[in-house]
PDB file of C-alpha atoms and ligand atoms in Angstrom:
ATOM      1  CA  UNK A   1     -13.655   8.672  10.289  1.00 82.00           C
ATOM      2  CA  UNK A   2     -11.253   7.689   7.504  1.00 91.00           C
ATOM      3  CA  UNK A   3     -10.980   4.165   6.142  1.00 96.00           C
ATOM      4  CA  UNK A   4      -7.554   2.602   6.642  1.00 98.00           C
ATOM      5  CA  UNK A   5      -6.096   0.485   3.815  1.00 98.00           C
ATOM      6  CA  UNK A   6      -2.954  -1.606   4.232  1.00 98.00           C
ATOM      7  CA  UNK A   7      -1.103  -2.304   0.968  1.00 98.00           C
ATOM      8  CA  UNK A   8       0.534  -5.619   1.772  1.00 97.00           C
ATOM      9  CA  UNK A   9       2.283  -8.612   0.253  1.00 96.00           C
ATOM     10  CA  UNK A  10       5.320 -10.278   1.809  1.00 94.00           C
ATOM     11  CA  UNK A  11       6.904 -10.487  -1.637  1.00 94.00           C
ATOM     12  CA  UNK A  12       9.130  -7.585  -2.630  1.00 95.00           C
ATOM     13  CA  UNK A  13       8.910  -5.823  -5.970  1.00 96.00           C
ATOM     14  CA  UNK A  14       5.242  -6.584  -6.650  1.00 96.00           C
ATOM     15  CA  UNK A  15       4.088  -2.953  -6.802  1.00 98.00           C
ATOM     16  CA  UNK A  16       3.047  -2.198  -3.207  1.00 98.00           C
ATOM     17  CA  UNK A  17       4.792   1.160  -2.985  1.00 98.00           C
ATOM     18  CA  UNK A  18       3.897   2.157  -6.530  1.00 98.00           C
ATOM     19  CA  UNK A  19       0.254   1.368  -5.777  1.00 98.00           C
ATOM     20  CA  UNK A  20       0.277   3.149  -2.410  1.00 98.00           C
ATOM     21  CA  UNK A  21       1.814   6.356  -3.821  1.00 98.00           C
ATOM     22  CA  UNK A  22      -0.318   6.510  -6.954  1.00 98.00           C
ATOM     23  CA  UNK A  23      -3.641   5.531  -5.407  1.00 98.00           C
ATOM     24  CA  UNK A  24      -3.053   8.017  -2.580  1.00 98.00           C
ATOM     25  CA  UNK A  25      -2.331  10.754  -5.132  1.00 98.00           C
ATOM     26  CA  UNK A  26      -5.397   9.922  -7.268  1.00 98.00           C
ATOM     27  CA  UNK A  27      -7.744   9.812  -4.290  1.00 98.00           C
ATOM     28  CA  UNK A  28      -6.393  13.110  -2.942  1.00 97.00           C
ATOM     29  CA  UNK A  29      -6.741  14.708  -6.367  1.00 96.00           C
ATOM     30  CA  UNK A  30     -10.334  13.483  -6.513  1.00 96.00           C
ATOM     31  CA  UNK A  31     -11.028  15.668  -3.474  1.00 96.00           C
ATOM     32  CA  UNK A  32     -10.560  13.380  -0.470  1.00 97.00           C
ATOM     33  CA  UNK A  33      -8.137  14.343   2.309  1.00 98.00           C
ATOM     34  CA  UNK A  34      -5.687  11.426   2.280  1.00 98.00           C
ATOM     35  CA  UNK A  35      -2.792  10.270   4.448  1.00 98.00           C
ATOM     36  CA  UNK A  36      -0.057   7.892   3.296  1.00 98.00           C
ATOM     37  CA  UNK A  37       1.985   6.274   6.063  1.00 98.00           C
ATOM     38  CA  UNK A  38       5.271   4.740   4.932  1.00 98.00           C
ATOM     39  CA  UNK A  39       6.131   1.856   7.245  1.00 98.00           C
ATOM     40  CA  UNK A  40       8.901   0.316   5.160  1.00 98.00           C
ATOM     41  CA  UNK A  41      12.472   1.108   6.350  1.00 98.00           C
ATOM     42  CA  UNK A  42      13.438   1.328   2.657  1.00 97.00           C
ATOM     43  CA  UNK A  43      11.368   4.545   2.620  1.00 98.00           C
ATOM     44  CA  UNK A  44      10.541   4.189  -1.067  1.00 98.00           C
ATOM     45  CA  UNK A  45       7.110   5.794  -0.734  1.00 98.00           C
ATOM     46  CA  UNK A  46       8.703   8.702   1.144  1.00 98.00           C
ATOM     47  CA  UNK A  47      11.287   9.238  -1.610  1.00 97.00           C
ATOM     48  CA  UNK A  48       8.657   8.629  -4.296  1.00 97.00           C
ATOM     49  CA  UNK A  49       6.720  11.619  -2.973  1.00 97.00           C
ATOM     50  CA  UNK A  50       9.820  13.805  -2.962  1.00 96.00           C
ATOM     51  CA  UNK A  51      10.339  13.776   0.828  1.00 97.00           C
ATOM     52  CA  UNK A  52      13.821  13.097   2.277  1.00 94.00           C
ATOM     53  CA  UNK A  53      14.224   9.757   4.031  1.00 88.00           C
ATOM     54  CA  UNK A  54      16.129  11.310   6.937  1.00 91.00           C
ATOM     55  CA  UNK A  55      13.124  13.462   7.866  1.00 94.00           C
ATOM     56  CA  UNK A  56      12.390  13.653  11.597  1.00 94.00           C
ATOM     57  CA  UNK A  57      10.133  13.066  13.342  1.00 97.00           C
ATOM     58  CA  UNK A  58       8.952  10.065  11.324  1.00 98.00           C
ATOM     59  CA  UNK A  59       6.970   6.856  11.698  1.00 98.00           C
ATOM     60  CA  UNK A  60       9.763   5.230  13.731  1.00 98.00           C
ATOM     61  CA  UNK A  61       9.390   7.931  16.404  1.00 97.00           C
ATOM     62  CA  UNK A  62       5.664   7.167  16.525  1.00 97.00           C
ATOM     63  CA  UNK A  63       6.111   3.387  16.843  1.00 97.00           C
ATOM     64  CA  UNK A  64       8.790   3.882  19.505  1.00 96.00           C
ATOM     65  CA  UNK A  65       6.361   6.074  21.470  1.00 94.00           C
ATOM     66  CA  UNK A  66       8.513   9.206  21.166  1.00 95.00           C
ATOM     67  CA  UNK A  67       5.882  11.389  19.519  1.00 95.00           C
ATOM     68  CA  UNK A  68       2.306  11.588  18.292  1.00 97.00           C
ATOM     69  CA  UNK A  69       1.401  10.775  14.696  1.00 97.00           C
ATOM     70  CA  UNK A  70       0.007  14.297  14.244  1.00 97.00           C
ATOM     71  CA  UNK A  71       3.530  15.710  14.776  1.00 97.00           C
ATOM     72  CA  UNK A  72       4.939  13.708  11.853  1.00 98.00           C
ATOM     73  CA  UNK A  73       2.587  14.789   9.053  1.00 98.00           C
ATOM     74  CA  UNK A  74       4.640  16.086   6.123  1.00 97.00           C
ATOM     75  CA  UNK A  75       3.208  18.062   3.203  1.00 97.00           C
ATOM     76  CA  UNK A  76       3.560  16.691  -0.323  1.00 97.00           C
ATOM     77  CA  UNK A  77       3.370  18.393  -3.711  1.00 96.00           C
ATOM     78  CA  UNK A  78      -0.187  17.072  -3.993  1.00 97.00           C
ATOM     79  CA  UNK A  79      -3.013  19.022  -2.475  1.00 96.00           C
ATOM     80  CA  UNK A  80      -4.856  17.142   0.306  1.00 98.00           C
ATOM     81  CA  UNK A  81      -2.155  14.426   0.454  1.00 98.00           C
ATOM     82  CA  UNK A  82      -0.058  14.213   3.626  1.00 98.00           C
ATOM     83  CA  UNK A  83       2.743  11.763   4.301  1.00 98.00           C
ATOM     84  CA  UNK A  84       4.133  10.202   7.456  1.00 98.00           C
ATOM     85  CA  UNK A  85       7.712   9.528   6.333  1.00 98.00           C
ATOM     86  CA  UNK A  86       9.728   6.378   7.004  1.00 98.00           C
ATOM     87  CA  UNK A  87      13.390   6.320   8.016  1.00 97.00           C
ATOM     88  CA  UNK A  88      16.117   3.666   7.555  1.00 96.00           C
ATOM     89  CA  UNK A  89      16.355   3.406  11.385  1.00 96.00           C
ATOM     90  CA  UNK A  90      12.812   1.976  11.330  1.00 97.00           C
ATOM     91  CA  UNK A  91      14.476  -1.392  10.617  1.00 97.00           C
ATOM     92  CA  UNK A  92      15.340  -1.524  14.335  1.00 97.00           C
ATOM     93  CA  UNK A  93      11.627  -1.705  15.157  1.00 97.00           C
ATOM     94  CA  UNK A  94      11.609  -5.260  13.782  1.00 95.00           C
ATOM     95  CA  UNK A  95      13.640  -6.423  16.780  1.00 96.00           C
ATOM     96  CA  UNK A  96      12.392  -3.840  19.302  1.00 96.00           C
ATOM     97  CA  UNK A  97       8.612  -4.234  18.875  1.00 96.00           C
ATOM     98  CA  UNK A  98       8.439  -7.984  19.650  1.00 94.00           C
ATOM     99  CA  UNK A  99      10.191  -7.370  22.994  1.00 96.00           C
ATOM    100  CA  UNK A 100       7.366  -5.108  24.124  1.00 94.00           C
ATOM    101  CA  UNK A 101       4.085  -6.902  24.911  1.00 93.00           C
ATOM    102  CA  UNK A 102       1.054  -5.394  23.227  1.00 93.00           C
ATOM    103  CA  UNK A 103       3.136  -3.482  20.688  1.00 95.00           C
ATOM    104  CA  UNK A 104       0.974  -4.825  17.813  1.00 96.00           C
ATOM    105  CA  UNK A 105      -1.510  -2.015  18.499  1.00 97.00           C
ATOM    106  CA  UNK A 106       0.965   0.893  18.437  1.00 97.00           C
ATOM    107  CA  UNK A 107      -0.009   2.161  15.001  1.00 98.00           C
ATOM    108  CA  UNK A 108      -3.733   1.631  15.569  1.00 98.00           C
ATOM    109  CA  UNK A 109      -3.570   3.657  18.775  1.00 97.00           C
ATOM    110  CA  UNK A 110      -1.456   6.368  17.163  1.00 97.00           C
ATOM    111  CA  UNK A 111      -4.014   6.680  14.353  1.00 97.00           C
ATOM    112  CA  UNK A 112      -6.960   7.386  16.639  1.00 95.00           C
ATOM    113  CA  UNK A 113      -5.692  10.941  17.034  1.00 83.00           C
ATOM    114  CA  UNK A 114      -5.663  11.753  13.299  1.00 95.00           C
ATOM    115  CA  UNK A 115      -8.173   9.460  11.566  1.00 93.00           C
ATOM    116  CA  UNK A 116     -10.926  12.043  11.735  1.00 94.00           C
ATOM    117  CA  UNK A 117      -8.904  14.491   9.652  1.00 97.00           C
ATOM    118  CA  UNK A 118      -8.713  12.135   6.638  1.00 97.00           C
ATOM    119  CA  UNK A 119     -11.134  10.212   4.423  1.00 97.00           C
ATOM    120  CA  UNK A 120      -8.473   7.668   3.429  1.00 98.00           C
ATOM    121  CA  UNK A 121      -5.379   6.426   5.215  1.00 98.00           C
ATOM    122  CA  UNK A 122      -3.021   4.172   3.214  1.00 98.00           C
ATOM    123  CA  UNK A 123      -0.271   2.093   4.821  1.00 98.00           C
ATOM    124  CA  UNK A 124       2.660   1.075   2.588  1.00 98.00           C
ATOM    125  CA  UNK A 125       4.001  -2.157   4.137  1.00 98.00           C
ATOM    126  CA  UNK A 126       7.484  -3.673   3.931  1.00 98.00           C
ATOM    127  CA  UNK A 127       8.046  -6.941   2.027  1.00 96.00           C
ATOM    128  CA  UNK A 128       7.632  -9.261   5.021  1.00 94.00           C
ATOM    129  CA  UNK A 129       4.982 -10.419   7.459  1.00 93.00           C
ATOM    130  CA  UNK A 130       7.053  -9.142  10.395  1.00 95.00           C
ATOM    131  CA  UNK A 131       6.104  -6.770  13.246  1.00 97.00           C
ATOM    132  CA  UNK A 132       5.740  -3.698  11.002  1.00 98.00           C
ATOM    133  CA  UNK A 133       3.268  -5.380   8.660  1.00 97.00           C
ATOM    134  CA  UNK A 134       1.416  -6.836  11.665  1.00 96.00           C
ATOM    135  CA  UNK A 135       1.108  -3.308  13.088  1.00 98.00           C
ATOM    136  CA  UNK A 136      -0.357  -2.172   9.759  1.00 98.00           C
ATOM    137  CA  UNK A 137      -2.820  -5.077   9.555  1.00 98.00           C
ATOM    138  CA  UNK A 138      -3.980  -4.471  13.115  1.00 98.00           C
ATOM    139  CA  UNK A 139      -4.571  -0.794  12.301  1.00 98.00           C
ATOM    140  CA  UNK A 140      -6.274  -1.439   8.945  1.00 98.00           C
ATOM    141  CA  UNK A 141      -9.922  -1.872   7.964  1.00 97.00           C
ATOM    142  CA  UNK A 142      -9.093  -3.342   4.567  1.00 98.00           C
ATOM    143  CA  UNK A 143      -6.131  -4.858   2.751  1.00 98.00           C
ATOM    144  CA  UNK A 144      -5.134  -4.347  -0.877  1.00 98.00           C
ATOM    145  CA  UNK A 145      -2.787  -7.093  -2.104  1.00 97.00           C
ATOM    146  CA  UNK A 146      -0.772  -6.163  -5.209  1.00 98.00           C
ATOM    147  CA  UNK A 147       0.093  -9.272  -7.240  1.00 97.00           C
ATOM    148  CA  UNK A 148       2.662  -9.106 -10.010  1.00 96.00           C
ATOM    149  CA  UNK A 149       1.470 -10.951 -13.107  1.00 94.00           C
ATOM    150  CA  UNK A 150       4.481 -13.227 -13.408  1.00 90.00           C
ATOM    151  CA  UNK A 151       5.071 -16.933 -13.169  1.00 85.00           C
ATOM    152  CA  UNK A 152       5.309 -17.212  -9.364  1.00 84.00           C
ATOM    153  CA  UNK A 153       2.338 -14.915  -8.723  1.00 82.00           C
ATOM    154  CA  UNK A 154       0.316 -17.457  -6.761  1.00 84.00           C
ATOM    155  CA  UNK A 155       3.326 -18.552  -4.742  1.00 83.00           C
ATOM    156  CA  UNK A 156       3.046 -17.158  -1.239  1.00 84.00           C
ATOM    157  CA  UNK A 157      -0.522 -15.864  -1.616  1.00 90.00           C
ATOM    158  CA  UNK A 158      -1.931 -18.798   0.374  1.00 87.00           C
ATOM    159  CA  UNK A 159       0.478 -17.972   3.217  1.00 87.00           C
ATOM    160  CA  UNK A 160      -0.539 -14.330   3.108  1.00 91.00           C
ATOM    161  CA  UNK A 161      -4.228 -15.232   3.281  1.00 93.00           C
ATOM    162  CA  UNK A 162      -3.505 -17.511   6.270  1.00 93.00           C
ATOM    163  CA  UNK A 163      -1.761 -14.623   8.041  1.00 92.00           C
ATOM    164  CA  UNK A 164      -4.687 -12.306   7.298  1.00 95.00           C
ATOM    165  CA  UNK A 165      -7.121 -14.873   8.716  1.00 96.00           C
ATOM    166  CA  UNK A 166      -4.972 -15.236  11.843  1.00 95.00           C
ATOM    167  CA  UNK A 167      -4.880 -11.471  12.383  1.00 96.00           C
ATOM    168  CA  UNK A 168      -8.647 -11.272  11.848  1.00 97.00           C
ATOM    169  CA  UNK A 169      -9.146 -13.957  14.453  1.00 97.00           C
ATOM    170  CA  UNK A 170      -6.654 -12.855  17.084  1.00 96.00           C
ATOM    171  CA  UNK A 171      -6.068  -9.137  16.750  1.00 96.00           C
ATOM    172  CA  UNK A 172      -8.387  -7.310  14.352  1.00 98.00           C
ATOM    173  CA  UNK A 173     -11.861  -8.740  13.636  1.00 97.00           C
ATOM    174  CA  UNK A 174     -12.702  -5.681  11.486  1.00 96.00           C
ATOM    175  CA  UNK A 175     -10.083  -6.546   8.887  1.00 97.00           C
ATOM    176  CA  UNK A 176     -11.387  -7.464   5.414  1.00 96.00           C
ATOM    177  CA  UNK A 177      -9.651  -8.072   2.108  1.00 96.00           C
ATOM    178  CA  UNK A 178     -10.474  -5.264  -0.306  1.00 96.00           C
ATOM    179  CA  UNK A 179      -8.951  -7.313  -3.101  1.00 97.00           C
ATOM    180  CA  UNK A 180      -5.935  -8.343  -5.117  1.00 97.00           C
ATOM    181  CA  UNK A 181      -4.593  -5.941  -7.720  1.00 98.00           C
ATOM    182  CA  UNK A 182      -2.787  -7.353 -10.753  1.00 97.00           C
ATOM    183  CA  UNK A 183       0.285  -5.211 -11.447  1.00 98.00           C
ATOM    184  CA  UNK A 184       3.026  -4.870 -14.074  1.00 97.00           C
ATOM    185  CA  UNK A 185       0.847  -6.691 -16.562  1.00 97.00           C
ATOM    186  CA  UNK A 186       2.348  -7.068 -20.003  1.00 95.00           C
ATOM    187  CA  UNK A 187      -0.657  -7.668 -22.248  1.00 90.00           C
ATOM    188  CA  UNK A 188       1.587  -8.636 -25.167  1.00 92.00           C
ATOM    189  CA  UNK A 189       2.729 -11.809 -23.471  1.00 94.00           C
ATOM    190  CA  UNK A 190       0.738 -14.986 -23.204  1.00 94.00           C
ATOM    191  CA  UNK A 191       2.270 -15.560 -19.765  1.00 93.00           C
ATOM    192  CA  UNK A 192       0.689 -12.407 -18.319  1.00 94.00           C
ATOM    193  CA  UNK A 193      -2.703 -13.341 -19.751  1.00 94.00           C
ATOM    194  CA  UNK A 194      -2.400 -16.890 -18.393  1.00 93.00           C
ATOM    195  CA  UNK A 195      -1.383 -15.658 -14.944  1.00 93.00           C
ATOM    196  CA  UNK A 196      -4.280 -13.203 -14.890  1.00 95.00           C
ATOM    197  CA  UNK A 197      -6.730 -15.989 -15.728  1.00 95.00           C
ATOM    198  CA  UNK A 198      -5.178 -18.286 -13.141  1.00 93.00           C
ATOM    199  CA  UNK A 199      -5.374 -15.705 -10.336  1.00 94.00           C
ATOM    200  CA  UNK A 200      -8.990 -14.807 -11.232  1.00 96.00           C
ATOM    201  CA  UNK A 201      -9.975 -18.511 -11.374  1.00 94.00           C
ATOM    202  CA  UNK A 202      -8.248 -19.213  -8.086  1.00 92.00           C
ATOM    203  CA  UNK A 203      -9.697 -16.246  -6.187  1.00 93.00           C
ATOM    204  CA  UNK A 204     -13.055 -15.444  -7.759  1.00 91.00           C
ATOM    205  CA  UNK A 205     -14.592 -12.192  -6.504  1.00 91.00           C
ATOM    206  CA  UNK A 206     -11.326 -11.248  -4.832  1.00 95.00           C
ATOM    207  CA  UNK A 207      -9.462  -9.689  -7.771  1.00 97.00           C
ATOM    208  CA  UNK A 208      -9.993  -6.047  -8.737  1.00 97.00           C
ATOM    209  CA  UNK A 209     -11.295  -5.422 -12.242  1.00 97.00           C
ATOM    210  CA  UNK A 210      -8.597  -2.867 -13.036  1.00 98.00           C
ATOM    211  CA  UNK A 211      -5.236  -4.262 -14.112  1.00 98.00           C
ATOM    212  CA  UNK A 212      -2.098  -2.105 -13.897  1.00 98.00           C
ATOM    213  CA  UNK A 213      -0.007  -2.405 -17.072  1.00 98.00           C
ATOM    214  CA  UNK A 214       3.768  -2.496 -17.132  1.00 97.00           C
ATOM    215  CA  UNK A 215       4.656   1.034 -18.196  1.00 97.00           C
ATOM    216  CA  UNK A 216       8.065   2.773 -18.196  1.00 97.00           C
ATOM    217  CA  UNK A 217       6.541   6.041 -16.989  1.00 98.00           C
ATOM    218  CA  UNK A 218       5.336   4.299 -13.807  1.00 98.00           C
ATOM    219  CA  UNK A 219       8.846   2.993 -13.188  1.00 96.00           C
ATOM    220  CA  UNK A 220      10.628   6.303 -13.737  1.00 97.00           C
ATOM    221  CA  UNK A 221       8.218   8.612 -11.831  1.00 97.00           C
ATOM    222  CA  UNK A 222       9.762   7.891  -8.366  1.00 96.00           C
ATOM    223  CA  UNK A 223      13.162   9.136  -9.542  1.00 95.00           C
ATOM    224  CA  UNK A 224      11.485  12.532 -10.014  1.00 96.00           C
ATOM    225  CA  UNK A 225       9.887  12.276  -6.572  1.00 96.00           C
ATOM    226  CA  UNK A 226       6.346  12.340  -7.884  1.00 96.00           C
ATOM    227  CA  UNK A 227       3.418  10.030  -8.637  1.00 97.00           C
ATOM    228  CA  UNK A 228       3.076   8.895 -12.245  1.00 97.00           C
ATOM    229  CA  UNK A 229      -0.192  10.806 -12.456  1.00 95.00           C
ATOM    230  CA  UNK A 230       1.871  14.018 -12.116  1.00 95.00           C
ATOM    231  CA  UNK A 231       4.863  12.789 -14.091  1.00 96.00           C
ATOM    232  CA  UNK A 232       2.783  11.877 -17.156  1.00 97.00           C
ATOM    233  CA  UNK A 233      -0.971  12.157 -16.533  1.00 96.00           C
ATOM    234  CA  UNK A 234      -1.858  10.635 -19.911  1.00 97.00           C
ATOM    235  CA  UNK A 235       0.230   7.460 -19.975  1.00 98.00           C
ATOM    236  CA  UNK A 236      -1.354   4.025 -19.649  1.00 98.00           C
ATOM    237  CA  UNK A 237      -0.056   3.684 -16.063  1.00 98.00           C
ATOM    238  CA  UNK A 238      -1.785   6.914 -14.987  1.00 98.00           C
ATOM    239  CA  UNK A 239      -5.026   5.875 -16.684  1.00 98.00           C
ATOM    240  CA  UNK A 240      -4.940   2.555 -14.833  1.00 98.00           C
ATOM    241  CA  UNK A 241      -4.215   4.079 -11.422  1.00 98.00           C
ATOM    242  CA  UNK A 242      -7.022   6.651 -11.907  1.00 98.00           C
ATOM    243  CA  UNK A 243      -9.389   3.782 -12.765  1.00 98.00           C
ATOM    244  CA  UNK A 244      -8.197   1.727  -9.815  1.00 98.00           C
ATOM    245  CA  UNK A 245      -8.627   4.641  -7.403  1.00 98.00           C
ATOM    246  CA  UNK A 246     -12.221   5.008  -8.630  1.00 97.00           C
ATOM    247  CA  UNK A 247     -12.772   1.292  -8.044  1.00 97.00           C
ATOM    248  CA  UNK A 248     -11.429   1.588  -4.484  1.00 96.00           C
ATOM    249  CA  UNK A 249     -13.641   4.598  -3.709  1.00 95.00           C
ATOM    250  CA  UNK A 250     -16.711   2.888  -5.244  1.00 92.00           C
ATOM    251  CA  UNK A 251     -16.129  -0.363  -3.343  1.00 89.00           C
ATOM    252  CA  UNK A 252     -15.604   1.566  -0.106  1.00 83.00           C
ATOM    253  CA  UNK A 253     -18.828   3.516  -0.574  1.00 79.00           C
ATOM    254  CA  UNK A 254     -20.760   0.288  -1.206  1.00 76.00           C
ATOM    255  CA  UNK A 255     -19.816  -1.295   2.123  1.00 72.00           C
TER     256      UNK A 255
HETATM  257  P1  LIG B   1       7.176  -3.195  -3.712  1.00 54.32           P
HETATM  258  O1  LIG B   1       6.820  -1.966  -2.955  1.00 54.32           O
HETATM  259  O2  LIG B   1       6.124  -4.259  -3.668  1.00 54.32           O
HETATM  260  O3  LIG B   1       8.526  -3.729  -3.348  1.00 54.32           O
HETATM  261  P2  LIG B   1       7.468  -1.388  -5.973  1.00 54.32           P
HETATM  262  O4  LIG B   1       6.198  -0.651  -6.032  1.00 54.32           O
HETATM  263  O5  LIG B   1       8.633  -0.685  -5.343  1.00 54.32           O
HETATM  264  O6  LIG B   1       7.260  -2.802  -5.288  1.00 54.32           O
HETATM  265  O7  LIG B   1       7.827  -1.842  -7.451  1.00 54.32           O
HETATM  266  C1  LIG B   1       9.030  -2.561  -7.744  1.00 54.32           C
HETATM  267  C2  LIG B   1       9.718  -1.939  -8.966  1.00 54.32           C
HETATM  268  O8  LIG B   1       8.885  -2.080 -10.109  1.00 54.32           O
HETATM  269  C3  LIG B   1       9.993  -0.455  -8.796  1.00 54.32           C
HETATM  270  O9  LIG B   1      11.203  -0.152  -9.417  1.00 54.32           O
HETATM  271  C4  LIG B   1       8.832   0.210  -9.532  1.00 54.32           C
HETATM  272  O10 LIG B   1       9.162   1.474 -10.040  1.00 54.32           O
HETATM  273  C5  LIG B   1       8.569  -0.795 -10.653  1.00 54.32           C
HETATM  274  N1  LIG B   1       7.171  -0.811 -11.062  1.00 54.32           N
HETATM  275  C6  LIG B   1       6.097  -0.968 -10.266  1.00 54.32           C
HETATM  276  N2  LIG B   1       4.956  -0.973 -10.983  1.00 54.32           N
HETATM  277  C7  LIG B   1       5.312  -0.805 -12.282  1.00 54.32           C
HETATM  278  C8  LIG B   1       4.588  -0.729 -13.512  1.00 54.32           C
HETATM  279  N3  LIG B   1       3.243  -0.799 -13.556  1.00 54.32           N
HETATM  280  N4  LIG B   1       5.298  -0.568 -14.660  1.00 54.32           N
HETATM  281  C9  LIG B   1       6.647  -0.489 -14.617  1.00 54.32           C
HETATM  282  N5  LIG B   1       7.387  -0.554 -13.507  1.00 54.32           N
HETATM  283  C10 LIG B   1       6.738  -0.715 -12.333  1.00 54.32           C
HETATM  284 MG1  LIG B   2       7.783  -1.077  -1.327  1.00 54.32          MG
END
């Protein structure tokens, strides 16, 4: 049965989608059948893998109970990587889900039908701790928290950890934190080095070894609808995401 990873942080623009798309691609390329589920109405992961954001059926149909997850699996340009696309209409789920008691488990229940077909399932969360992220955290075994190495990096992380603890307690005792991933690191600046040290000091044993550098190739890859590892396999961003994917697979195997 596949391990489910939520990529979550209520802050926007910290590298969640970039991490979800590129780690999914690296893991699939390494030989593991992988599924990426886009649960952000912005559908950036969907577009970043070259799939149209008006694709139906999509994850909104699954969360609304209109179809099974297995019916929404879209092919990507990467072998062994499937995508469940998001749709702008998914934004409506933020007001619809809370009106339906027990709706926190929708995604977890939908996944039971397909988990066996994949080694890894990655959930790209929206930038909030609302009903969509809660659905992801209830369905997940582990959480990866991308943290941008900028001045306000630590801001909000305490709140996120509180939410994770609450979900562990109330809804999903299996949930563990895989780790925090430092992203968009600019090694030339003292600020980035200071922030890295601060985050590692603050959360010892919780920060992944790999650091993702700021790299223009990473930023431009989505406009071509492909992961950076396909766009430019030899840039520093690709190297880092390959390394990080190895770290994720190693850590998963050790538990
Ligand atoms: P989130 O999903 O957390 O909102 P994204 O992954 O969409 O964040 O990243 C925000 C922006 O930063 C996007 O335009 C993305 O292309 C860019 N970006 C992410 N990681 C990097 C990186 N390592 N180097 C350069 N640009 C990056
Ligand atoms: Mg995103």
